[in-house]
GROMACS .gro file of C-alpha atoms in nm:
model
  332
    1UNK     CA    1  -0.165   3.525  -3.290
    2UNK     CA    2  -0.489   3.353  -3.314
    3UNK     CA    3  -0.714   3.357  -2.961
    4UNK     CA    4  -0.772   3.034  -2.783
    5UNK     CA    5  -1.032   2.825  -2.900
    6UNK     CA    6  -1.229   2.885  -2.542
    7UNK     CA    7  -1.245   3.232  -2.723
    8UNK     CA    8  -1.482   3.118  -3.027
    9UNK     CA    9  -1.689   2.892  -2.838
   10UNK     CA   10  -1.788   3.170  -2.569
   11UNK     CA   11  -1.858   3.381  -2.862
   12UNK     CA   12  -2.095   3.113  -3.041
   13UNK     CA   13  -2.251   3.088  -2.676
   14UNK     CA   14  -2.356   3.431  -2.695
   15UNK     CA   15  -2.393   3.446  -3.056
   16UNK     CA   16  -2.686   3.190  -2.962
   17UNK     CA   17  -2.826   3.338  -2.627
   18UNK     CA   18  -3.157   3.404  -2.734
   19UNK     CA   19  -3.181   3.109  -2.862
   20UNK     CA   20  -3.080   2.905  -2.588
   21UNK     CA   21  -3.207   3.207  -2.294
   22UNK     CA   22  -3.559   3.228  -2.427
   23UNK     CA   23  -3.883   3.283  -2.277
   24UNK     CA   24  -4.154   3.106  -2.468
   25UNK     CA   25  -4.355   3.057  -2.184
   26UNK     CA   26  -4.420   3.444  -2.112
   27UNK     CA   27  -4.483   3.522  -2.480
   28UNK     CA   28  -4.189   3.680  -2.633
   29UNK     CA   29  -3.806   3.619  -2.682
   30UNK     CA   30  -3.489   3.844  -2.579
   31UNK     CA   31  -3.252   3.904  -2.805
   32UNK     CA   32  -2.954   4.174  -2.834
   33UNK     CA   33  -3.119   4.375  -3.109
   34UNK     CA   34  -3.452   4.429  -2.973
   35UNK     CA   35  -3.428   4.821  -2.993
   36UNK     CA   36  -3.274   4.818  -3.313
   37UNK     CA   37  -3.565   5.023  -3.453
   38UNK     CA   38  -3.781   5.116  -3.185
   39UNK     CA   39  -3.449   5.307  -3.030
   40UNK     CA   40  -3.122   5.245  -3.167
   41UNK     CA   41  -2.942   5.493  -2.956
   42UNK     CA   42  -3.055   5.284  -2.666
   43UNK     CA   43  -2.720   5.113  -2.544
   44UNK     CA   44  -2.511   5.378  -2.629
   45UNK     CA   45  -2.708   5.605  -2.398
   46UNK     CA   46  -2.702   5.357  -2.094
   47UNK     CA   47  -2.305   5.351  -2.145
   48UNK     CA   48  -2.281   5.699  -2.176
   49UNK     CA   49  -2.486   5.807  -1.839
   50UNK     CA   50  -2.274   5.478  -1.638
   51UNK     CA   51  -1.938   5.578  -1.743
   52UNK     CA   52  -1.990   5.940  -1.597
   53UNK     CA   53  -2.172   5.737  -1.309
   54UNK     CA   54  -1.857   5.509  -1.213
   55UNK     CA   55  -1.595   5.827  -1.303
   56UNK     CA   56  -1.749   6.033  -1.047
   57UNK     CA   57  -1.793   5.742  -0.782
   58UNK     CA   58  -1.604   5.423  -0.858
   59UNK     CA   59  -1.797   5.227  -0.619
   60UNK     CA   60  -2.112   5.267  -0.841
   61UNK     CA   61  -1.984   5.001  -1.093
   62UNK     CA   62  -2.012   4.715  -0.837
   63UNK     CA   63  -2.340   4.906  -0.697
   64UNK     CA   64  -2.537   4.918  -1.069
   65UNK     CA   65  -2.379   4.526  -1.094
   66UNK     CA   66  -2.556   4.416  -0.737
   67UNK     CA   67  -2.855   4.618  -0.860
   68UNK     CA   68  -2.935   4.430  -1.155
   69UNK     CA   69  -2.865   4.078  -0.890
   70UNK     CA   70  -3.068   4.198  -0.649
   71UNK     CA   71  -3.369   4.261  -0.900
   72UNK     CA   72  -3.335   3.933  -1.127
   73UNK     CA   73  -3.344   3.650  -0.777
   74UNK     CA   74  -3.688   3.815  -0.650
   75UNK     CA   75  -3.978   3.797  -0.933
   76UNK     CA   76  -3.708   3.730  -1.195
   77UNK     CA   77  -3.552   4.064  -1.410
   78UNK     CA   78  -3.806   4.271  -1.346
   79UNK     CA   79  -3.702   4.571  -1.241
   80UNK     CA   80  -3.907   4.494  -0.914
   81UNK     CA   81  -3.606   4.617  -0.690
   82UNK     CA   82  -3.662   4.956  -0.833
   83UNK     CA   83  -4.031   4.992  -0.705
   84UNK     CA   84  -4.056   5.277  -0.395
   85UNK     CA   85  -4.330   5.215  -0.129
   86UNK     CA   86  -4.694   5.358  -0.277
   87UNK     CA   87  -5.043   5.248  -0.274
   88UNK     CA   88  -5.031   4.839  -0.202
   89UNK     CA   89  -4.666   4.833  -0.275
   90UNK     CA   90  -4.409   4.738  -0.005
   91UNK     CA   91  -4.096   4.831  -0.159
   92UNK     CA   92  -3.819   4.578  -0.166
   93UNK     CA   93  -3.568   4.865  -0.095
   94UNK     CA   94  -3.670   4.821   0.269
   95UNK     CA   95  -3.521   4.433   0.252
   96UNK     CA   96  -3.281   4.333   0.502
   97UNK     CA   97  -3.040   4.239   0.171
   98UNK     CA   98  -3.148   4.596   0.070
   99UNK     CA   99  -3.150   4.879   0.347
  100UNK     CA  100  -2.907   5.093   0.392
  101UNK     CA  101  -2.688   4.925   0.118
  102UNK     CA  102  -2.837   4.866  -0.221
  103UNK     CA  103  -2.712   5.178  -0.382
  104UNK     CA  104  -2.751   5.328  -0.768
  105UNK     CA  105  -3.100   5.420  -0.822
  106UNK     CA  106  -3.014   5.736  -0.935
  107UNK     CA  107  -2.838   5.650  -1.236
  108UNK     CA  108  -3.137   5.416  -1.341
  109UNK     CA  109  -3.323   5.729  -1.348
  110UNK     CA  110  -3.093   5.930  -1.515
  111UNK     CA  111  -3.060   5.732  -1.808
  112UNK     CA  112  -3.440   5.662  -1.834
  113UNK     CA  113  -3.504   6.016  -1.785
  114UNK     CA  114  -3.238   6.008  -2.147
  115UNK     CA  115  -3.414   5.721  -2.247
  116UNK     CA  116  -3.784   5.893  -2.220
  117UNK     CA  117  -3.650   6.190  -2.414
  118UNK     CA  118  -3.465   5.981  -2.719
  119UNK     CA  119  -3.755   5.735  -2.745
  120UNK     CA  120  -4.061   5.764  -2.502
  121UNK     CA  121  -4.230   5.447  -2.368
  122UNK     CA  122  -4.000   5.222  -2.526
  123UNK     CA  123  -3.751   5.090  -2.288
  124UNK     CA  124  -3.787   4.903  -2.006
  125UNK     CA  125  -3.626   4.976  -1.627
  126UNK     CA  126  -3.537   4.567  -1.659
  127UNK     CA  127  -3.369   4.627  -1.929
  128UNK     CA  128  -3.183   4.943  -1.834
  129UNK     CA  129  -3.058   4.729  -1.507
  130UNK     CA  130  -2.923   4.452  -1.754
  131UNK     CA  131  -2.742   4.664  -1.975
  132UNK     CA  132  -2.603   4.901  -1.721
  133UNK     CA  133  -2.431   4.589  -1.548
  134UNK     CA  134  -2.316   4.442  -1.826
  135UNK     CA  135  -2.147   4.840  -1.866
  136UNK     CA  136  -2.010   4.866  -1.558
  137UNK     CA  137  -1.849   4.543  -1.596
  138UNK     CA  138  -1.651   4.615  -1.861
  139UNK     CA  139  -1.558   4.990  -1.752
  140UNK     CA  140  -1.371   4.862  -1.448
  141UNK     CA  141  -1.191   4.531  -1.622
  142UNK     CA  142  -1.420   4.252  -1.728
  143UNK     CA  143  -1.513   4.116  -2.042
  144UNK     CA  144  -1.825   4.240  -2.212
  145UNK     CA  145  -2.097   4.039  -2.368
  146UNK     CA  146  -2.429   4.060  -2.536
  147UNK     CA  147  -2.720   4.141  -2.362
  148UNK     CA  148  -3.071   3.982  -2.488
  149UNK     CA  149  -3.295   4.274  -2.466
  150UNK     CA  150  -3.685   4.272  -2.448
  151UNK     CA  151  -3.745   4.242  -2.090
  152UNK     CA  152  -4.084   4.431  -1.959
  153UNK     CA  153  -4.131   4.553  -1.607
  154UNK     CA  154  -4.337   4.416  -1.281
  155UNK     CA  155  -4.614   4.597  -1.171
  156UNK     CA  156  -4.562   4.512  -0.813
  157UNK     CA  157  -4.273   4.367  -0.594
  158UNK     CA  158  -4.218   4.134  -0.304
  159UNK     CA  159  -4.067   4.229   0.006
  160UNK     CA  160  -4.036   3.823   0.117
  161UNK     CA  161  -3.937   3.730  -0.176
  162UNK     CA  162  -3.607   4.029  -0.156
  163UNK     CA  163  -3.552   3.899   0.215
  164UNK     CA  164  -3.602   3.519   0.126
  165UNK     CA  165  -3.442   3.487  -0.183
  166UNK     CA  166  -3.095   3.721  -0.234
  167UNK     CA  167  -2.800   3.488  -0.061
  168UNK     CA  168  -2.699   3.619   0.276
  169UNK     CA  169  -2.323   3.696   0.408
  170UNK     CA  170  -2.364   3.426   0.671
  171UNK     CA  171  -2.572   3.165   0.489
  172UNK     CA  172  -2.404   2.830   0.450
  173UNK     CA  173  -2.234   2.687   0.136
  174UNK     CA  174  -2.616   2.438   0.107
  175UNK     CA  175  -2.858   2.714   0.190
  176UNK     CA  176  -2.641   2.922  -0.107
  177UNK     CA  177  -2.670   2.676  -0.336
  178UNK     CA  178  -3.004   2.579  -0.314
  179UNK     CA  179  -3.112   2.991  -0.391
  180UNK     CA  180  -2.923   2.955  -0.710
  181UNK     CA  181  -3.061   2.611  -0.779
  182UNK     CA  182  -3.421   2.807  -0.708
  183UNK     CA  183  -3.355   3.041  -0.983
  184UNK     CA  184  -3.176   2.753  -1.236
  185UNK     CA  185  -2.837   2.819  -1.204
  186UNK     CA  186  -2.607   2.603  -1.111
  187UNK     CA  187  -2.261   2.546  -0.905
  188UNK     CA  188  -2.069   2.667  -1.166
  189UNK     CA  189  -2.293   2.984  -1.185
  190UNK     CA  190  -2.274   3.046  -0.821
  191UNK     CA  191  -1.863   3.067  -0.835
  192UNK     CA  192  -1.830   3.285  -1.123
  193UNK     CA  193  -2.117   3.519  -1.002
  194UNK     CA  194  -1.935   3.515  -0.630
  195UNK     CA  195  -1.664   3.642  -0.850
  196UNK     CA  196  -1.788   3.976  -0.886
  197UNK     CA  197  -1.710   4.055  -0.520
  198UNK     CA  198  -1.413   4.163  -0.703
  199UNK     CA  199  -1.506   4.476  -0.668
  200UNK     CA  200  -1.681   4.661  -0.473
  201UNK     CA  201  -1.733   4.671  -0.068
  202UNK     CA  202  -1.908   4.567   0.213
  203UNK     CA  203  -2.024   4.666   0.565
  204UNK     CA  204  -1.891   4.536   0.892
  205UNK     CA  205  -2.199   4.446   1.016
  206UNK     CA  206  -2.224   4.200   0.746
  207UNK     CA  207  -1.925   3.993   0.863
  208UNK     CA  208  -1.878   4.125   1.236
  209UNK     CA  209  -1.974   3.733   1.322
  210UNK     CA  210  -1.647   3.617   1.163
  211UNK     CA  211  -1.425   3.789   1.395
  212UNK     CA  212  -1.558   3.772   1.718
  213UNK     CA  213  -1.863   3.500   1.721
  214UNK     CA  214  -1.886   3.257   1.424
  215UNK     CA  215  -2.082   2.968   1.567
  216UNK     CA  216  -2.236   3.158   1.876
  217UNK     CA  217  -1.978   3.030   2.131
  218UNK     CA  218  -1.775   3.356   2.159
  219UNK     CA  219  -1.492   3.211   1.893
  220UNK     CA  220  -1.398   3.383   1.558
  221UNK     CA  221  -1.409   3.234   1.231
  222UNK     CA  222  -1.049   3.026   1.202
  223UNK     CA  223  -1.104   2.946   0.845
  224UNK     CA  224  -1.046   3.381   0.784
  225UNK     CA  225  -0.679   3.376   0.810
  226UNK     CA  226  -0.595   3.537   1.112
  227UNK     CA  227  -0.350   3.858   1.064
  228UNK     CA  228  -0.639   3.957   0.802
  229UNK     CA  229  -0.884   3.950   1.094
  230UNK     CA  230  -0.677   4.156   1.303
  231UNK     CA  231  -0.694   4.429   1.076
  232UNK     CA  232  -1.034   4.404   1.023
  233UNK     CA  233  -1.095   4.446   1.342
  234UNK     CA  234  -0.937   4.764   1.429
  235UNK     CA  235  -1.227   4.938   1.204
  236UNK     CA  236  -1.486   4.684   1.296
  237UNK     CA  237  -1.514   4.640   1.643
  238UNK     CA  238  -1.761   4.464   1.865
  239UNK     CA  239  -2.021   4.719   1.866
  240UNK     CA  240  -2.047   5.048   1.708
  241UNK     CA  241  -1.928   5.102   1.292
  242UNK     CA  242  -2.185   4.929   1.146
  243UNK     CA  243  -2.191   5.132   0.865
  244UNK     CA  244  -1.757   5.122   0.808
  245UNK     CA  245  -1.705   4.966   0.457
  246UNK     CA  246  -1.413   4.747   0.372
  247UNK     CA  247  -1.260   4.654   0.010
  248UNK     CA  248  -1.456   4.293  -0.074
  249UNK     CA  249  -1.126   4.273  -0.252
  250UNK     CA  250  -0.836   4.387  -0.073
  251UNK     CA  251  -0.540   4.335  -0.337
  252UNK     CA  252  -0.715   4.518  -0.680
  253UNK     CA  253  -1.050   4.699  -0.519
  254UNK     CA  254  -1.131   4.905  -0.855
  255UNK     CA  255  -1.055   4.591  -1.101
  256UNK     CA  256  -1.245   4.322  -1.189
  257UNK     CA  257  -1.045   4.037  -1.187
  258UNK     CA  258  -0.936   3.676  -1.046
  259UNK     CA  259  -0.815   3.820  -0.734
  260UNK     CA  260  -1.095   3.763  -0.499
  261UNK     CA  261  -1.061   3.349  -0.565
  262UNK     CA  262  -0.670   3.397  -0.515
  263UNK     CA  263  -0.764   3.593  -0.174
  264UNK     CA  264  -0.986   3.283  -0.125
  265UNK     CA  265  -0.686   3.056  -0.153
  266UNK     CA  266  -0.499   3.232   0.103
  267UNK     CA  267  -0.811   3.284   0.360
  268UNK     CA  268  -0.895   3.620   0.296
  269UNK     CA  269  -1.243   3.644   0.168
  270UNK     CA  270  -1.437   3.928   0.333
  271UNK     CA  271  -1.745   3.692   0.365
  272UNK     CA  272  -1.843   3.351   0.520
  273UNK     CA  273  -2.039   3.345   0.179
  274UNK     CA  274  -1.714   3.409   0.029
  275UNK     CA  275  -1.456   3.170   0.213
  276UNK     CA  276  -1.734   2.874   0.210
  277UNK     CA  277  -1.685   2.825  -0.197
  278UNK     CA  278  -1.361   2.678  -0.069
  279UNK     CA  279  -1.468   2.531   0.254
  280UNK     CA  280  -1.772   2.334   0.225
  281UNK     CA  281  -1.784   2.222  -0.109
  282UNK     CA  282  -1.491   1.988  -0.311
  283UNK     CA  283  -1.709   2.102  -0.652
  284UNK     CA  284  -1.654   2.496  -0.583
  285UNK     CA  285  -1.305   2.460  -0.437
  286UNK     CA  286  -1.222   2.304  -0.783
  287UNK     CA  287  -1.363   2.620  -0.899
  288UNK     CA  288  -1.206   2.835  -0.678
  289UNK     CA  289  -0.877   2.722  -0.786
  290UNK     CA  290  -0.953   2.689  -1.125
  291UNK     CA  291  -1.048   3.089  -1.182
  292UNK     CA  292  -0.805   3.197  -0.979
  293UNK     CA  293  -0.528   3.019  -1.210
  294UNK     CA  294  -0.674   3.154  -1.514
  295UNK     CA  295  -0.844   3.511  -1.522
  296UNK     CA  296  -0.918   3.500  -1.884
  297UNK     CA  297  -1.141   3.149  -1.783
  298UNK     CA  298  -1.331   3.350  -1.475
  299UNK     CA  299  -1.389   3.652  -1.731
  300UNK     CA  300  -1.531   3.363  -1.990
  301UNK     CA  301  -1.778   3.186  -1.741
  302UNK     CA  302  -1.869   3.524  -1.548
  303UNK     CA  303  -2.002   3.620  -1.873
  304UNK     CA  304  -2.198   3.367  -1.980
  305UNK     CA  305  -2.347   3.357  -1.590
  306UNK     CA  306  -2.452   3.689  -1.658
  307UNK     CA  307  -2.667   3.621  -1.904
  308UNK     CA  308  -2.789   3.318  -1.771
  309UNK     CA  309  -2.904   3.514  -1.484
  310UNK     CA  310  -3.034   3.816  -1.703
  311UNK     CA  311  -3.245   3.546  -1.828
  312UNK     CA  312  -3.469   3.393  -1.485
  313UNK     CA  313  -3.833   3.446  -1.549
  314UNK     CA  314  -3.825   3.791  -1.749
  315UNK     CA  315  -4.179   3.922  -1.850
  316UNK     CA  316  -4.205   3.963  -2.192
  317UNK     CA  317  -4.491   4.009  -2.493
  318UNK     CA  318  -4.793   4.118  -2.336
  319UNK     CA  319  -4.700   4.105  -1.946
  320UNK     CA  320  -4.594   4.370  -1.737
  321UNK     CA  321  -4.578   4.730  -1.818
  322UNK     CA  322  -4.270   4.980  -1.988
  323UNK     CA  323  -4.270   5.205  -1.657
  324UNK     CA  324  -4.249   5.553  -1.744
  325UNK     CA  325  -4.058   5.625  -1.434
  326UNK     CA  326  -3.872   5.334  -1.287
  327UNK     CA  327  -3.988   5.456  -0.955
  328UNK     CA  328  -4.359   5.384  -0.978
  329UNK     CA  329  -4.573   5.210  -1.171
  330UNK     CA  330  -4.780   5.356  -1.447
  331UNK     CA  331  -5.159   5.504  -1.373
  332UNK     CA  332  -5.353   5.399  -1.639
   0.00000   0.00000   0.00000
């Protein structure tokens, strides 16, 4: 049997992404094949070092696909995020978004560490991020697509930027928006993306407000359906358990699927950032409903989003640096 038509036409998409996802501006194009030569093993590497990555710790697939999120809405995909504290750097690792949460580090450095070794000073830590997201995507259910390849890496980072710019648990729907709308995505961008809470989990402290003090008058949140809350609130109490973590997805934690807009639909998204895409908005509640009818649609759009975002302000040609260690930046 032939695949649906939506099929082709997400393939022609990508077929076309550096096309329509390039960077004249900074000098240089991405495109899928940019290591073709320089190091053709490159991809197969990254895949290799993520898929032991996610077998030993399954909740490093959602943590490499925050990572590369995290990075591409402060400075654009940069590879800023990975920057430690040194010299006049203020690492964005010390974020409010970041601390104590942004996870996966280690298996950025593993695979440049392969990278350096296969094909020294060729690779970027931007581009790493990209690719490994794009990996642990597919290893835990989605659909896989293309990567345009060619990003360079930041020589600095921004700490305001990483607290400013990453949506927040409790922003509202508007405040949301207008992030994405910052980097040039769009409503449509900001559901799919949203959708990758499928996997993955959160801490308490970063939705505590829903069950005891939503709006600062002592009431919980009565759009979170309310036997969900309950239980939620036997590990996260009042004070105390900051740290506890809780499924983002309750019904299928491990797979990436529709389920977090169907948990939507029945007022059980983790999240105020999650619950308000069908709150506050008729445009994302269409969406909402939309994805969580049709899982092969949400794995379509996801995809493209992805590279979309891949794509905000990546330095390319001449600008920026191929970091040696992702860690620091090189001494020249």
């Amino acid at each position: 049997m032939a695949p649906p038509m939506s099929f082709f036409m997400v393939l022609s998409i990508l077929a076309f992404a550096p096309l329509c996802f390039s960077d004249n501006i900074n000098g240089g194009y991405l495109y899928p094949q940019f290591y073709e030569h320089s190091c053709p093993k490159a991809q197969e590497i990254i895949k290799s070092v993520v898929a032991k990555a996610v077998e030993e710790d399954a909740r490093m697939a959602a943590s490499l696909l925050r990572l590369h999120f995290h990075d591409c809405f402060v400075q654009g995909c940069d590879a800023s995020v990975l920057l430690d504290s040194s010299g006049t750097i203020i690492s964005e690792k010390r974020s409010n978004p970041n601390r104590d949460s942004l996870r996966g580090y280690e298996v950025i450095d593993e695979i440049k560490s392969a990278l350096e070794k296969e094909c020294p000073h060729t690779v970027s830590c931007a581009d790493i991020a990209a690719v490994a997201a794009r990996d642990s995507t597919v290893l835990v259910g989605g659909q896989g697509w293309e990567v345009p390849l060619g990003r360079r890496d930041s020589r600095g980072a921004s700490l305001s930027g990483s607290n400013n710019n990453i949506p927040a648990p409790n922003n509202t729907f508007q405040t949301i928006l207008t992030k994405f709308k910052r980097q040039g995505l769009d409503i449509v961008d900001l559901v799919a993306l949203s959708g990758s809470h499928t996997v993955g989990n959160s801490r308490c402290t970063s939705f505590r407000q829903r069950l005891y003090n939503q709006s600062g008058n002592g009431q919980p949140d009565f759009s979170l359906d309310q036997s969900y809350a309950a239980q939620l609130r036997t590990r996260c109490p009042r004070s105390g358990g900051d740290q506890n973590l809780f499924n983002l997805d309750f019904v299928t934690p491990t797979k990436f699927d529709n389920s977090y807009f169907k948990n939507l639909l029945a007022s059980k998204g983790l999240l105020s950032s999650d619950q308000v895409l069908l709150t506050k908005s008729e445009a994302s509640m269409e969406l909402v409903k939309k994805y969580a009818m049709n899982n092969e649609l949400f794995l379509d759009q996801f995809a493209k989003s992805m590279v979309k975002m891949g794509n905000i302000s990546p330095l390319t040609g001449s600008r920026g640096e191929i970091r040696n260690r992702c860690r620091v930046v090189n001494k020249y």
